[in-house]
Short mmCIF file of C-alpha atoms in Angstrom, two decimals:
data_model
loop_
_atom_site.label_atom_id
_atom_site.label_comp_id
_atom_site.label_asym_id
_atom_site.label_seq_id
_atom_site.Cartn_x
_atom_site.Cartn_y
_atom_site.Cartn_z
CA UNK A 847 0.00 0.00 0.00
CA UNK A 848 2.24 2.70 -1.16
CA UNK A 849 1.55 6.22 0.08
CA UNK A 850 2.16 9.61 -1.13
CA UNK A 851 1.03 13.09 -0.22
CA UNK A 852 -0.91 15.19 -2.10
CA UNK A 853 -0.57 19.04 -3.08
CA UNK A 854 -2.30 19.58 0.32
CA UNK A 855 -0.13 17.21 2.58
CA UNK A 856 -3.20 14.75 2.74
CA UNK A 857 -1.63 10.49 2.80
CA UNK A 858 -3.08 9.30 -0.21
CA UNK A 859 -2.61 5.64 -1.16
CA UNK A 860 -2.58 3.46 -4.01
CA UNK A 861 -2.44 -0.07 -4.82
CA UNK A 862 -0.23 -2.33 -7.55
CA UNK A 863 -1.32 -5.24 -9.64
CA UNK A 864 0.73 -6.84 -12.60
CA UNK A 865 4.01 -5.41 -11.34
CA UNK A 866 5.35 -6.82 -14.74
CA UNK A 867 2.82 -6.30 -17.34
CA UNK A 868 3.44 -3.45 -18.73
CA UNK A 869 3.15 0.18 -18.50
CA UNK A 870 0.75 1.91 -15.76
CA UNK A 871 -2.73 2.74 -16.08
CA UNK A 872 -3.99 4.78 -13.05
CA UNK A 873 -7.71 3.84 -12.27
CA UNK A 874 -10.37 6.00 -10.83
CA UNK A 875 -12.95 4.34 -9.10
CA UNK A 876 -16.45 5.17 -8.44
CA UNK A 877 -18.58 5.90 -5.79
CA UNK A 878 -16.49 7.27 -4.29
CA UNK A 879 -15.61 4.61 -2.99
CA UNK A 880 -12.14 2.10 -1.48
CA UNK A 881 -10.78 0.91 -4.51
CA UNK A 882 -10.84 -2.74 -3.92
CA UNK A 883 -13.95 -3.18 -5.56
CA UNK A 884 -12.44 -2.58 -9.14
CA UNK A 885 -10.22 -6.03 -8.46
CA UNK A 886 -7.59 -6.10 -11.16
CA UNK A 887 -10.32 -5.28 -13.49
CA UNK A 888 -11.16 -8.77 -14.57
CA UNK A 889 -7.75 -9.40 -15.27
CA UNK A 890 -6.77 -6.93 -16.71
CA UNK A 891 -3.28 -6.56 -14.75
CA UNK A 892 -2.12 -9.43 -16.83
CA UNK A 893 -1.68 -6.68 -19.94
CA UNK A 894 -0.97 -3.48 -17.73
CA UNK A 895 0.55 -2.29 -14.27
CA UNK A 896 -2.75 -1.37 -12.40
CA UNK A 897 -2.39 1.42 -10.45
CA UNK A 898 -5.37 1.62 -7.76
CA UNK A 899 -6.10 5.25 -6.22
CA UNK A 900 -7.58 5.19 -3.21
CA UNK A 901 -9.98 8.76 -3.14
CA UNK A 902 -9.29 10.36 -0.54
CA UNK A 903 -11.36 9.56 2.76
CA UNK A 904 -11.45 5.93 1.46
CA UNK A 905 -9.68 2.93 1.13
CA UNK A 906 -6.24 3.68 2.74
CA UNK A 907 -6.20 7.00 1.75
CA UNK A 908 -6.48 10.10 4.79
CA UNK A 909 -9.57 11.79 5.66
CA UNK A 910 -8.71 15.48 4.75
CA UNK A 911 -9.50 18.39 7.05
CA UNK A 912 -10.92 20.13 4.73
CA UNK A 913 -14.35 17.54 3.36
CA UNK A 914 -14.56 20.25 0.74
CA UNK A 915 -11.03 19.13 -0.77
CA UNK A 916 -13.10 15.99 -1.68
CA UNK A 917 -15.12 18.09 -4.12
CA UNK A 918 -14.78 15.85 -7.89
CA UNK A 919 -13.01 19.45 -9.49
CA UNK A 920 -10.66 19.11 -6.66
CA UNK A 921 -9.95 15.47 -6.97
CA UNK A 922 -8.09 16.04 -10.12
CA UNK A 923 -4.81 17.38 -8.40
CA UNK A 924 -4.70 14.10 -6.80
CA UNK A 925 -4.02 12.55 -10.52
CA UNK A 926 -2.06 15.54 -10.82
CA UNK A 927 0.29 14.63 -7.68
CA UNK A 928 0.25 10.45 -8.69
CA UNK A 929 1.64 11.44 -11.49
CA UNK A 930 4.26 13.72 -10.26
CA UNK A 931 4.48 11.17 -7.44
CA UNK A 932 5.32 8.03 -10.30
CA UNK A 933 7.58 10.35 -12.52
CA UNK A 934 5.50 10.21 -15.61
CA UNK A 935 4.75 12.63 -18.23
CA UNK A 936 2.18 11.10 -19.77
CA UNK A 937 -0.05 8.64 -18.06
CA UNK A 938 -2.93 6.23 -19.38
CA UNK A 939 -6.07 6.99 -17.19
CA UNK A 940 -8.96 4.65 -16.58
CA UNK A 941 -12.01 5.86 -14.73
CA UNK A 942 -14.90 3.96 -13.64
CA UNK A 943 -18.34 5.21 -12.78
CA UNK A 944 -18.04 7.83 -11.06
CA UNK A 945 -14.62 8.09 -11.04
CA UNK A 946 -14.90 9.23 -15.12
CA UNK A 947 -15.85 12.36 -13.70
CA UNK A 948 -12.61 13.01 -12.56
CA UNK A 949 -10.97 11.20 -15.53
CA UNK A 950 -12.71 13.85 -18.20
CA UNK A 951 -11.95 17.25 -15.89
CA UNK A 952 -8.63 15.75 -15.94
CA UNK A 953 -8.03 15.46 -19.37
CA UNK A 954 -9.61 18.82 -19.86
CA UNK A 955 -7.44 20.37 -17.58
CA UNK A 956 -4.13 18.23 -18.47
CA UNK A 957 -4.95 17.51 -21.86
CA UNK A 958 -1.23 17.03 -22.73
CA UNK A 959 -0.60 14.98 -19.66
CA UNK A 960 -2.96 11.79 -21.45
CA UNK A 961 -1.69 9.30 -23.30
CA UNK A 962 -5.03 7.17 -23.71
CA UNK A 963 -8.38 7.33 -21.97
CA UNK A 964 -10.62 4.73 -20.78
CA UNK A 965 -13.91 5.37 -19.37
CA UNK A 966 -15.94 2.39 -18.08
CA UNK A 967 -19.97 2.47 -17.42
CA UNK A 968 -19.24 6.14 -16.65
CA UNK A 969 -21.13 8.69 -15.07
CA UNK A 970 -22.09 11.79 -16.85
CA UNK A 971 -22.75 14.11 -14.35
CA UNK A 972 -19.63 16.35 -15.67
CA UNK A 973 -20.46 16.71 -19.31
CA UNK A 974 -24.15 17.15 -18.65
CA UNK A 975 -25.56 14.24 -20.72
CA UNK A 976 -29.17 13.62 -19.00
CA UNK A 977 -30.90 10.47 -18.25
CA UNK A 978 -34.35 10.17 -18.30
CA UNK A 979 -36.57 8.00 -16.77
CA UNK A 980 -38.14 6.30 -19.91
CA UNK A 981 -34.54 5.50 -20.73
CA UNK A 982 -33.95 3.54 -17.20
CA UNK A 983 -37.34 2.31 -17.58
CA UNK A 984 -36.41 0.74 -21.25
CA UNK A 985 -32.94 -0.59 -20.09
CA UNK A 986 -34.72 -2.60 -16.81
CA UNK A 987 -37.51 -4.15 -19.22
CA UNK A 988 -34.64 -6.27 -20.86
CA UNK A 989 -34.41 -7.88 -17.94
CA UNK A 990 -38.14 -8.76 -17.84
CA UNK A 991 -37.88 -12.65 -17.49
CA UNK A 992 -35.30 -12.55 -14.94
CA UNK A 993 -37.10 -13.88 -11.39
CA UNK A 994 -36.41 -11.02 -9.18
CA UNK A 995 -37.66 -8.37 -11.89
CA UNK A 996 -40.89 -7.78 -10.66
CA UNK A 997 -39.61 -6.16 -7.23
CA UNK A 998 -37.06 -4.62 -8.90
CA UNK A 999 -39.52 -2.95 -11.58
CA UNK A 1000 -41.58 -1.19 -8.47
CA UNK A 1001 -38.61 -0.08 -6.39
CA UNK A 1002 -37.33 1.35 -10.13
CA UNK A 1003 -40.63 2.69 -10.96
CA UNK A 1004 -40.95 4.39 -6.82
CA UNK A 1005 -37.48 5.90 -7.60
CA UNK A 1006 -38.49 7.84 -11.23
CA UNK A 1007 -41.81 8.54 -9.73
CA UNK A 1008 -39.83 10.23 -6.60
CA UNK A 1009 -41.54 8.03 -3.37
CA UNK A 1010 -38.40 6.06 -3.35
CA UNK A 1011 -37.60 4.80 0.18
CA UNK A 1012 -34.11 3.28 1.32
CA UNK A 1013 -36.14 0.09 0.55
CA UNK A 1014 -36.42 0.97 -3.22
CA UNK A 1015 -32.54 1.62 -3.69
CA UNK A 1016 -31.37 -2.28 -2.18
CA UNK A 1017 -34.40 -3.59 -4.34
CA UNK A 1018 -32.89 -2.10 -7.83
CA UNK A 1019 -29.52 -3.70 -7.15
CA UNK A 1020 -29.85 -6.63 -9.79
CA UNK A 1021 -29.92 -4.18 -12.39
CA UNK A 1022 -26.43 -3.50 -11.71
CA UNK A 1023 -24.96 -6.83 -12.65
CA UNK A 1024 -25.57 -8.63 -15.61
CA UNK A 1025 -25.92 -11.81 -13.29
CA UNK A 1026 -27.46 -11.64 -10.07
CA UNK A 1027 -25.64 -14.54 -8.59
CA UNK A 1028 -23.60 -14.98 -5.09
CA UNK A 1029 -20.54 -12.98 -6.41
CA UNK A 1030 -22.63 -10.48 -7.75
CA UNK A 1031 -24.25 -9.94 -3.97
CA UNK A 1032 -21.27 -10.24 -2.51
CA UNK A 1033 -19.72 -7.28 -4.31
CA UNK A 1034 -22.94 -5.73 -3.48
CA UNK A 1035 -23.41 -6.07 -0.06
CA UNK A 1036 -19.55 -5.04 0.38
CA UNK A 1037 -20.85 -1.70 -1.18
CA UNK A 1038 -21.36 0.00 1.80
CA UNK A 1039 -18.73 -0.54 3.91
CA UNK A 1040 -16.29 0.80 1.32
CA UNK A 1041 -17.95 4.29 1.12
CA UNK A 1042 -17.70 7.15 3.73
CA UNK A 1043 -21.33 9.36 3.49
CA UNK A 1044 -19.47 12.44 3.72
CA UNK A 1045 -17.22 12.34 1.40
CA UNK A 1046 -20.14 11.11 -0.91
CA UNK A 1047 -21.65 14.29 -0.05
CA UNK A 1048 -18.95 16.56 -1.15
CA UNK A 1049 -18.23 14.97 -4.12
CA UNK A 1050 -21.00 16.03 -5.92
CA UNK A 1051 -21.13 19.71 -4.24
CA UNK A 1052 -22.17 23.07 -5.94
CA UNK A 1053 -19.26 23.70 -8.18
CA UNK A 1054 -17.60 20.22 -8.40
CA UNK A 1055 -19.05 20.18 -12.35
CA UNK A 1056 -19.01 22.59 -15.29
CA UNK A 1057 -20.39 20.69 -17.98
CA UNK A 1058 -20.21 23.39 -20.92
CA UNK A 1059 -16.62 24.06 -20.03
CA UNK A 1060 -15.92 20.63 -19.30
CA UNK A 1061 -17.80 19.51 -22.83
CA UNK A 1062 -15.77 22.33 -24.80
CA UNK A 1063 -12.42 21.19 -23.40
CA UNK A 1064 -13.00 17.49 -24.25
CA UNK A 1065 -14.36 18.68 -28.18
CA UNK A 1066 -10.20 20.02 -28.50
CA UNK A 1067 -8.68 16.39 -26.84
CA UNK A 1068 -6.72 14.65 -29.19
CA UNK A 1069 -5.93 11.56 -27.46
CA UNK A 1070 -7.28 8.46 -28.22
CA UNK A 1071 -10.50 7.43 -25.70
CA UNK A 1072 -12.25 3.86 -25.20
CA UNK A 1073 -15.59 3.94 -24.15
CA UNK A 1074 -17.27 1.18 -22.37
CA UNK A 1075 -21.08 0.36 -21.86
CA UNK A 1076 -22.85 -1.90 -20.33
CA UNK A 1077 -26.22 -3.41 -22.59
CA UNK A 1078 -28.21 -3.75 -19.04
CA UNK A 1079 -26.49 -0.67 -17.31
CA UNK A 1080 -29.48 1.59 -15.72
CA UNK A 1081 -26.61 3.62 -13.86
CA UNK A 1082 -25.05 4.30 -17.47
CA UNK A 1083 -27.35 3.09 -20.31
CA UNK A 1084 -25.73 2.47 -23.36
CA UNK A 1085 -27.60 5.53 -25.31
CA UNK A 1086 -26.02 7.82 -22.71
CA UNK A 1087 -22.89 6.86 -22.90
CA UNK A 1088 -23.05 6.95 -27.12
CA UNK A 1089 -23.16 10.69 -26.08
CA UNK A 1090 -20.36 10.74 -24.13
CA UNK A 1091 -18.26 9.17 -26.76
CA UNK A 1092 -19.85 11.60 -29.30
CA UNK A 1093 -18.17 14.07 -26.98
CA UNK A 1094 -14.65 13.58 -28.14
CA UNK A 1095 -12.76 13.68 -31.63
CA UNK A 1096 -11.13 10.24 -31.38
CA UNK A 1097 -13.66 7.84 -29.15
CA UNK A 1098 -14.60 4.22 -29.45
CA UNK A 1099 -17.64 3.03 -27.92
CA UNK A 1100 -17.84 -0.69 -27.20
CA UNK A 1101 -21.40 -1.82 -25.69
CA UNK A 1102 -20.86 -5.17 -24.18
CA UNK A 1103 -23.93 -7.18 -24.29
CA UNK A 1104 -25.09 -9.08 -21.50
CA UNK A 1105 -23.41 -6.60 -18.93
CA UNK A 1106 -24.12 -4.49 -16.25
CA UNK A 1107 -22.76 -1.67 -14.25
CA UNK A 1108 -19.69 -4.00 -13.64
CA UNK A 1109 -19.03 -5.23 -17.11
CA UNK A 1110 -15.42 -7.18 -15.52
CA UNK A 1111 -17.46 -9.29 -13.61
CA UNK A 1112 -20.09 -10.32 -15.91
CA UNK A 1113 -17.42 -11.23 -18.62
CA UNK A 1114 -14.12 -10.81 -17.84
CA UNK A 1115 -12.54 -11.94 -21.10
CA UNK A 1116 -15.59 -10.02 -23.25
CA UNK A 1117 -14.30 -6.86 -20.96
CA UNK A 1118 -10.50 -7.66 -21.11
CA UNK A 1119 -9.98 -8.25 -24.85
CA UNK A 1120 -11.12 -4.93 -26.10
CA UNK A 1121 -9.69 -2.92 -23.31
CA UNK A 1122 -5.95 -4.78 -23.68
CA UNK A 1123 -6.23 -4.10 -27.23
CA UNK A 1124 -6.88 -0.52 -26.85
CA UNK A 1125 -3.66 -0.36 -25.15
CA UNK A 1126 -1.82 -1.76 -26.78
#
């Protein structure tokens, strides 16, 4: 568990997988949340050096002193200062969830600093791309045959409606995985635990996202950019992430069918393959 301080003297940590497999590629989880959920991405450490951040007030990394340092805008000197801290110039960055929010304002702010991009199931909350309900509503009725749907379907249809209770949000969690077996509820129920409320909270505080800017940046980024959706996704559908890609000069989107929020655990190999080749 190396650590290593950021601009603001906060202990930030990060963990290695696939020590020799290649160059690094920070990853950006969601949540925000302890890194350990990402794994090694499927297996993905077998073609690169994975190099976990830890955001900071989870995982191993420090609880600042000031919450509001955990704003997403602000989390982008702490790729700044892993990358200082690993003497690159250029780094590959993969963000998850909600962790591509901090991947794009990155490369909008450090646009020479990106070598490749990677954005998996990502949120969109920092380029502005909406999602209705109709669309979540489409993406769960794929899932129509599947023997938990039916609760699933009224907790869903509670939450668009807005008379969602805490009830409503553990009832939609099969939509998240393209199979709703015992690994998929263990990764689940490990959810919580990994997450600390208030740094949830300041995440997503006034300020931490300026889409226009952020969408305007992104239009002049040059690098190349993978984009990665999942065909059951409700947290990302696939159409909303098609805008996303549409966002950049040099994306591919790759829908992977069959998958959820967490396409590395519904098919590692399906999620592997295209990501190794990217690269490459």
């Amino acid at each position: 568990m190396p650590l290593f301080p950021a601009h603001d003297g906060t202990d930030l940590s990060h963990h290695v997988y696939g020590d020799d497999a290649g160059a690094p590629l920070i990853c950006l989880p969601g949540g925000p949340q302890d890194s350990v959920y990402l794994g090694e991405l499927g297996g993905l450490s077998a073609h690169r050096q994975l190099i976990m951040l830890d955001i900071r007030g989870t995982g191993e990394s420090a609880l600042p002193q000031d919450l509001a340092s955990c704003r997403c805008d602000r989390l982008v000197d702490d790729v700044e200062a892993l990358r200082e801290h690993l003497g690159l110039d250029r780094i590959d960055l993969l963000g998850h969830s909600a962790g591509a929010n901090i991947a794009v304002q990155y490369a909008a702010r450090h646009p020479e600093r990106v070598g490749r991009l990677v954005l998996v199931t990502p949120s969109t909350r920092a380029v502005g791309v909406a999602i209705d309900g109709a669309t979540r509503r489409e993406t769960a009725l794929l899932r129509k045959d599947e023997p938990w749907f039916p609760e699933a379907f009224a907790a869903l249809e509670a939450i668009v409606s807005g008379n969602a209770t805490a009830d409503s949000w553990q009832a939609i969690a099969p939509f998240s995985y393209g199979n709703w077996d015992a690994a998929a509820q263990a990764h689940q129920a490990a959810e919580a635990g990994q997450q600390n409320p208030a740094v949830t909270e300041a995440f997503g505080a006034e300020g931490a996202f300026e889409p226009e800017a952020t969408r305007a940046a992104l239009a002049e980024f040059g690098a190349p950019v993978l984009v990665v959706a999942g065909e059951f996704d409700l947290g990302a559908p696939p159409a909303a992430v098609a805008e996303v890609a549409a966002l950049f000069p040099d994306a591919t989107l790759v829908v992977r069918p069959g998958a959820g929020h967490f396409p590395w655990l519904d098919d590692a190999e399906g999620f592997v393959a295209p990501v190794a080749e990217f690269l490459a």
